[in-house]
mmCIF file of C-alpha atoms in Angstrom:
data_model
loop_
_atom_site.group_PDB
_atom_site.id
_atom_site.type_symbol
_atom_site.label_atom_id
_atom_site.label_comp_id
_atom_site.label_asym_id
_atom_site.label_seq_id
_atom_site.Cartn_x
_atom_site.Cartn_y
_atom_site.Cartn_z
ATOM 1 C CA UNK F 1 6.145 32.048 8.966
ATOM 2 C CA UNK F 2 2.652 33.435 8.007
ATOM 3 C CA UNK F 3 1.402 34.547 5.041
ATOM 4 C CA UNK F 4 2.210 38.488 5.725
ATOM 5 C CA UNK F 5 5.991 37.095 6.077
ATOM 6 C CA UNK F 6 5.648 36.314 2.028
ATOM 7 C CA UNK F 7 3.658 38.420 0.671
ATOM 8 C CA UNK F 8 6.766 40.826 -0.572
ATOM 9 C CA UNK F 9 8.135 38.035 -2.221
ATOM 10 C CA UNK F 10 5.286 37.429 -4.013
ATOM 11 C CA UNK F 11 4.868 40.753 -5.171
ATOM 12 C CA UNK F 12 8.652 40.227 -6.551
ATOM 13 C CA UNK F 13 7.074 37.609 -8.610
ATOM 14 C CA UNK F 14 5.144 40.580 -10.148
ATOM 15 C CA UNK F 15 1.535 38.621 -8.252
ATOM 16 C CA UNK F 16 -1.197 40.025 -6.731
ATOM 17 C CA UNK F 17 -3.196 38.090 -5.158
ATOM 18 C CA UNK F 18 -6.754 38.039 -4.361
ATOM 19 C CA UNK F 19 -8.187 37.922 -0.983
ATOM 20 C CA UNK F 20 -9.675 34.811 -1.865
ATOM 21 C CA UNK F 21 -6.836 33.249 -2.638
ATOM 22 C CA UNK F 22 -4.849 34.024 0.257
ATOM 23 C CA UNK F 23 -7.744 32.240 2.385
ATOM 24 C CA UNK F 24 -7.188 29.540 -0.275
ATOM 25 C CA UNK F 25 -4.137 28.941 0.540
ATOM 26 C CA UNK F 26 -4.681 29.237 4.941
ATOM 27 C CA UNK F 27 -7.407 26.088 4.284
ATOM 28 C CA UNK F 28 -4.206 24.199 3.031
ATOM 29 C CA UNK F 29 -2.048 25.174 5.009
ATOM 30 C CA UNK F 30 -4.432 24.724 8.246
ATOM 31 C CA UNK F 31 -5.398 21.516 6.985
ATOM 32 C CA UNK F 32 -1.868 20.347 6.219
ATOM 33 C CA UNK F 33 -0.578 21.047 10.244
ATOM 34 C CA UNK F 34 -4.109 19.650 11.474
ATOM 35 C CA UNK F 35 -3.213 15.875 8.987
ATOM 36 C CA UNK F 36 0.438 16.170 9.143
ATOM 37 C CA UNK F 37 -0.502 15.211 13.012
ATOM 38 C CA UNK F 38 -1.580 11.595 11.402
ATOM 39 C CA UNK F 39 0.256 10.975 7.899
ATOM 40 C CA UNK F 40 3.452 12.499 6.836
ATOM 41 C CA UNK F 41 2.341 14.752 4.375
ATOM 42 C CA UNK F 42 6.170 16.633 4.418
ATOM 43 C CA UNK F 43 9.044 16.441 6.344
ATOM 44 C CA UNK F 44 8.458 17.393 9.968
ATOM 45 C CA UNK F 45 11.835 19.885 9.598
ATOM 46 C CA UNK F 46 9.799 22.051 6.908
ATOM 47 C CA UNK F 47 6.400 22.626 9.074
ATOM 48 C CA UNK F 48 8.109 25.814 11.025
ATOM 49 C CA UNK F 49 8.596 27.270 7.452
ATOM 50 C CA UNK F 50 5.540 25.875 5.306
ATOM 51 C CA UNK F 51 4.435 29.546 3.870
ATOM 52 C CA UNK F 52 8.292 29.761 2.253
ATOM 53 C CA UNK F 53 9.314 26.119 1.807
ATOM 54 C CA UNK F 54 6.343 25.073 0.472
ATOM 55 C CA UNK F 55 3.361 27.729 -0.465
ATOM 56 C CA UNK F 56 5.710 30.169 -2.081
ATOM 57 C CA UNK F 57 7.880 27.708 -4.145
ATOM 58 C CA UNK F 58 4.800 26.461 -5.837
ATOM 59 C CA UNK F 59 3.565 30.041 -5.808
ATOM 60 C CA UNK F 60 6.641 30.980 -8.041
ATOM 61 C CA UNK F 61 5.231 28.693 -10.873
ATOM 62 C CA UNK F 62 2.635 31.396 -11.719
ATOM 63 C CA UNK F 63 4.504 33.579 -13.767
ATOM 64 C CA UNK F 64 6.054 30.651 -15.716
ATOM 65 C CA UNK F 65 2.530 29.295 -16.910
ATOM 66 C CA UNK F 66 1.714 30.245 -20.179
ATOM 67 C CA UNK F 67 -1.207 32.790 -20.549
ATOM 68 C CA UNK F 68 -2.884 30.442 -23.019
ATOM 69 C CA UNK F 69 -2.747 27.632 -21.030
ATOM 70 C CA UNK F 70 -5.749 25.972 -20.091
ATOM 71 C CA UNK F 71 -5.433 22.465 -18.574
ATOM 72 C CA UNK F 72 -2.841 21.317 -15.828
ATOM 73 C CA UNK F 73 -1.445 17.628 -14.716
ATOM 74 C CA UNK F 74 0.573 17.858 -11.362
ATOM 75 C CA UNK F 75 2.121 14.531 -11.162
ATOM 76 C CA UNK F 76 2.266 12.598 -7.549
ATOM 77 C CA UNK F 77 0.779 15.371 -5.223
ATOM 78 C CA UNK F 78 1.434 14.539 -2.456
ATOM 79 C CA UNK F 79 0.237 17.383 0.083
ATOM 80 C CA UNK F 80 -0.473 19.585 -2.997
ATOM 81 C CA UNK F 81 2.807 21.276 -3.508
ATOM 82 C CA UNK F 82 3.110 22.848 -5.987
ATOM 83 C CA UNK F 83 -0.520 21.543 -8.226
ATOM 84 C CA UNK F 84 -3.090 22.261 -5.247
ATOM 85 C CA UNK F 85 -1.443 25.802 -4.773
ATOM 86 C CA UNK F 86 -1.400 26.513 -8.329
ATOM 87 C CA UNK F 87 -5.305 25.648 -8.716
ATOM 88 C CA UNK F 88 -5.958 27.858 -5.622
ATOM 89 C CA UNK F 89 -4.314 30.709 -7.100
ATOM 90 C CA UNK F 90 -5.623 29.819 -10.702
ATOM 91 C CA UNK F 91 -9.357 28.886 -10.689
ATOM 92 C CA UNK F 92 -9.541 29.197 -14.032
ATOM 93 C CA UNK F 93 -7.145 26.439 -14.826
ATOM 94 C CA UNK F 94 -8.684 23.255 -15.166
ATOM 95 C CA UNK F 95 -6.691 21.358 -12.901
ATOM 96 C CA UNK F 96 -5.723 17.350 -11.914
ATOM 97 C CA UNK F 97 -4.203 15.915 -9.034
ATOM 98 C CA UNK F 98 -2.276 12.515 -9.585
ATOM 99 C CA UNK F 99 -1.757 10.719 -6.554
ATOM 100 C CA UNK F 100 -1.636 7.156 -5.727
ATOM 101 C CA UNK F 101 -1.553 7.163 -1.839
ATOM 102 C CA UNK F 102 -5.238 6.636 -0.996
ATOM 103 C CA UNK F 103 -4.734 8.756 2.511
ATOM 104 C CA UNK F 104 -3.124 11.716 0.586
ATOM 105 C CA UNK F 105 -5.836 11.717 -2.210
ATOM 106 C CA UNK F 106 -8.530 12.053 0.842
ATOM 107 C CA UNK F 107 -6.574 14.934 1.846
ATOM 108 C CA UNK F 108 -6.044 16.907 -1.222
ATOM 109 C CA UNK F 109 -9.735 16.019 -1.585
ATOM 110 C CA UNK F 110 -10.841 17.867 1.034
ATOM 111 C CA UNK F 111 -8.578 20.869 0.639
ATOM 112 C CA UNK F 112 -10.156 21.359 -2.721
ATOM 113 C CA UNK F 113 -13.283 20.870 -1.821
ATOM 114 C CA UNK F 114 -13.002 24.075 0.413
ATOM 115 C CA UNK F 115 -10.621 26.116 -1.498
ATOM 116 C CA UNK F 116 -10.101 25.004 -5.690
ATOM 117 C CA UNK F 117 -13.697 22.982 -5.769
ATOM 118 C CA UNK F 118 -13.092 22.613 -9.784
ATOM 119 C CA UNK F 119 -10.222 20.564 -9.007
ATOM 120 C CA UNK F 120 -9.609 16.675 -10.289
ATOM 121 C CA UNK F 121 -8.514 14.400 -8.070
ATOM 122 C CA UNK F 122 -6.802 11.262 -9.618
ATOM 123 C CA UNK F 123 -6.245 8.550 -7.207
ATOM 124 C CA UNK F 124 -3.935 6.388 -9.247
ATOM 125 C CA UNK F 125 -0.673 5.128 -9.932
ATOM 126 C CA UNK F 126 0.833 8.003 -12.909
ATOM 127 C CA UNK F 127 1.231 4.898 -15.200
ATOM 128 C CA UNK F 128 -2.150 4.327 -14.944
ATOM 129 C CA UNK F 129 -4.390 7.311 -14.534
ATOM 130 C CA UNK F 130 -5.681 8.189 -18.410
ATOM 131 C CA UNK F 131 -3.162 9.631 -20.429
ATOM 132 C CA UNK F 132 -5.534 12.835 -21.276
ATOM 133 C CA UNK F 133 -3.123 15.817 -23.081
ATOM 134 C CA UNK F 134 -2.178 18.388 -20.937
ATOM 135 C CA UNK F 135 -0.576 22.344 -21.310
ATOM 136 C CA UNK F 136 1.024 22.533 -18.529
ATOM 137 C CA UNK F 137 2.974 19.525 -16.264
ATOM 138 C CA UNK F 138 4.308 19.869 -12.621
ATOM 139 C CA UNK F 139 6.327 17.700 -10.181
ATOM 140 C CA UNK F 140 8.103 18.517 -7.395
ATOM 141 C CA UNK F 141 10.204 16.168 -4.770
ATOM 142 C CA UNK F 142 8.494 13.318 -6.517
ATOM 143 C CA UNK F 143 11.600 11.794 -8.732
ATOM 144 C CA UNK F 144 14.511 11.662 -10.981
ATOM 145 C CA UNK F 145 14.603 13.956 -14.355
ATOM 146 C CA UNK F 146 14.242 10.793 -16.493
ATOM 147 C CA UNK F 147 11.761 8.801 -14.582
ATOM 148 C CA UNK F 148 9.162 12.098 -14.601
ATOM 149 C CA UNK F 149 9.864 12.327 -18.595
ATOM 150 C CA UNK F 150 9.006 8.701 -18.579
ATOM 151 C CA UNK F 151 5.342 9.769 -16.682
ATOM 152 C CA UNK F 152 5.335 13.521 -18.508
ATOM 153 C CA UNK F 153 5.641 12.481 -21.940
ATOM 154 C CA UNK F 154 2.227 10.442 -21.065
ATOM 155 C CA UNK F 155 0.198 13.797 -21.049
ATOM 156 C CA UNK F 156 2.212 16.162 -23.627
ATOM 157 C CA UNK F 157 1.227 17.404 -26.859
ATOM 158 C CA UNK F 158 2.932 20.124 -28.811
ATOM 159 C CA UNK F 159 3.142 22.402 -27.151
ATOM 160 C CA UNK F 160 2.568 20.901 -23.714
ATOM 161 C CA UNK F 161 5.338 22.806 -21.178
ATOM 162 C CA UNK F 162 6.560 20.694 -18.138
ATOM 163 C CA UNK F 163 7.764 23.003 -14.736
ATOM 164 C CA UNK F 164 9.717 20.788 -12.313
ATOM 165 C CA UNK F 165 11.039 21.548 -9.234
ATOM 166 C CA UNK F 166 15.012 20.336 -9.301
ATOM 167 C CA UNK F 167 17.950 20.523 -6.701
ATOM 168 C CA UNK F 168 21.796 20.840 -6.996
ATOM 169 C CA UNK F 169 21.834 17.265 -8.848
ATOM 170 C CA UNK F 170 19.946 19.017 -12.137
ATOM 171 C CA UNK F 171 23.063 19.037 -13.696
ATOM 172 C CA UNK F 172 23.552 15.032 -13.413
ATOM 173 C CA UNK F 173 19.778 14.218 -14.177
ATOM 174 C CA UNK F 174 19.882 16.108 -16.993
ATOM 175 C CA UNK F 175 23.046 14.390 -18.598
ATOM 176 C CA UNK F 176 20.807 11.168 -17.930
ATOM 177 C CA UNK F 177 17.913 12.354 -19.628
ATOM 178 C CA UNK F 178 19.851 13.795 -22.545
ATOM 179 C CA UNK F 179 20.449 10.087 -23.855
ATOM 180 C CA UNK F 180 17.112 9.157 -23.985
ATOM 181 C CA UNK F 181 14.868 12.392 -24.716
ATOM 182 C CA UNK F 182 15.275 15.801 -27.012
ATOM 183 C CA UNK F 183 13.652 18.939 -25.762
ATOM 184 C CA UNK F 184 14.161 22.082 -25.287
ATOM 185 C CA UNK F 185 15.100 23.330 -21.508
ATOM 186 C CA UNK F 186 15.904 26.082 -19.753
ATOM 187 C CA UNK F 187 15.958 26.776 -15.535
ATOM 188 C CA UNK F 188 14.733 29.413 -14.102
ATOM 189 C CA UNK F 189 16.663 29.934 -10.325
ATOM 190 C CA UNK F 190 14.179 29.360 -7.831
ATOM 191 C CA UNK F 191 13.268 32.155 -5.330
ATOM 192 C CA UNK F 192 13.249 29.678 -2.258
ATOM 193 C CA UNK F 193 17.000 28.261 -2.455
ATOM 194 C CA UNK F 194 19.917 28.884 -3.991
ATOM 195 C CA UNK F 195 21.083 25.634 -5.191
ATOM 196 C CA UNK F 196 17.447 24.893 -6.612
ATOM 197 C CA UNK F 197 15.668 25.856 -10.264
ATOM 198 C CA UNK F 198 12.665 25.165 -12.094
ATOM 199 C CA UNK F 199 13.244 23.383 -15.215
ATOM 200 C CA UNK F 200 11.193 24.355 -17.938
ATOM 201 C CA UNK F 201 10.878 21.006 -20.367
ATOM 202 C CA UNK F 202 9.746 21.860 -23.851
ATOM 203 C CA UNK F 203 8.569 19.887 -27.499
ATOM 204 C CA UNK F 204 9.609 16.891 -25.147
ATOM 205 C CA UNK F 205 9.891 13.512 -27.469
ATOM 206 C CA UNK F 206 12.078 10.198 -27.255
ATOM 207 C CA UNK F 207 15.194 10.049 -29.144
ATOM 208 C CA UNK F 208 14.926 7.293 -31.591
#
């Protein structure tokens, strides 16, 4: 599926994109089937679908940023779904990349040098890469609801907003979370599959 194939669905999102962006986003995605041929960068089942499974569920973050929001941590990148797509499409967020696999950071490296040049990239274990506040915090595939809290809460200051991709076992994660964290939450279904939502983690803090 090409770009033209989602480009009504991102108009749903009530988007418009730039031209600019949209060649953003073909470096990525060019670069992602030219590397995927050498490193896993996502599952080999997805590559037939990358514009949908990928581009546009990290696209559908955009209208769930804040308009004040300024600074961005996406936590273990990966292949830059969703933080690489979101700095593409949102040069004027001052963006980091947290990623401890020394291959993938080359990757996202390049990418961004060709398409989101402003972009950070943080080669380094979450635990250890500096703990600098962010607004806005995005994961996706990366780990269980309390674990990410556990790397989130790191980076958040009032009122830091955390967007995380989450499948059908939300419902579980978040009962696990609940004992050790208060926040505010609400999900927001995602456009790409049913049984999926973004969860949108607010005034995050440990229950004492």
């Amino acid at each position: 599926m090409a770009r033209d194939d989602i480009a009504g669905a991102v108009a749903q999102l009530g988007l418009s994109l730039p031209e600019d962006v949209w060649r953003g986003l073909e470096i990525h995605v060019g670069a992602l089937l030219k590397w995927q041929r050498s490193i896993n960068l996502v599952s080999r089942s997805t590559l037939d679908e990358v514009w949908t499974r990928h581009v546009l569920d990290s696209l559908q973050l955009l209208p769930l940023i804040p308009a004040g929001a300024r600074t961005l941590v996406d936590l273990g990148s990966g292949a830059g779904f969703p933080g690489l797509v979101v700095a593409i499409a949102r040069p004027d967020l001052s963006v980091r990349l947290v990623e401890s696999d020394n291959r993938k950071a080359v990757f996202l490296g390049e990418v961004a040098r060709q398409a989101a040049p402003t972009t950070v990239i943080v080669n380094k274990r979450i635990e250890a890469a500096a703990p600098d506040p962010a607004d806005v915090i995005t994961a996706r595939a990366l780990a269980p609801l309390p674990e990410l809290l556990d790397w989130a809460h790191r980076f958040t200051i009032d009122p830091t907003i955390c967007l995380f991709h989450k499948g059908r076992s939300i419902d579980d994660e978040l009962t696990d979370a609940e004992r050790r964290w208060m926040m505010t939450m609400d999900r927001v279904p995602s456009v790409t599959a049913p049984d999926a939502a973004i969860l949108r983690v607010a005034r995050l803090r440990p229950r004492r």
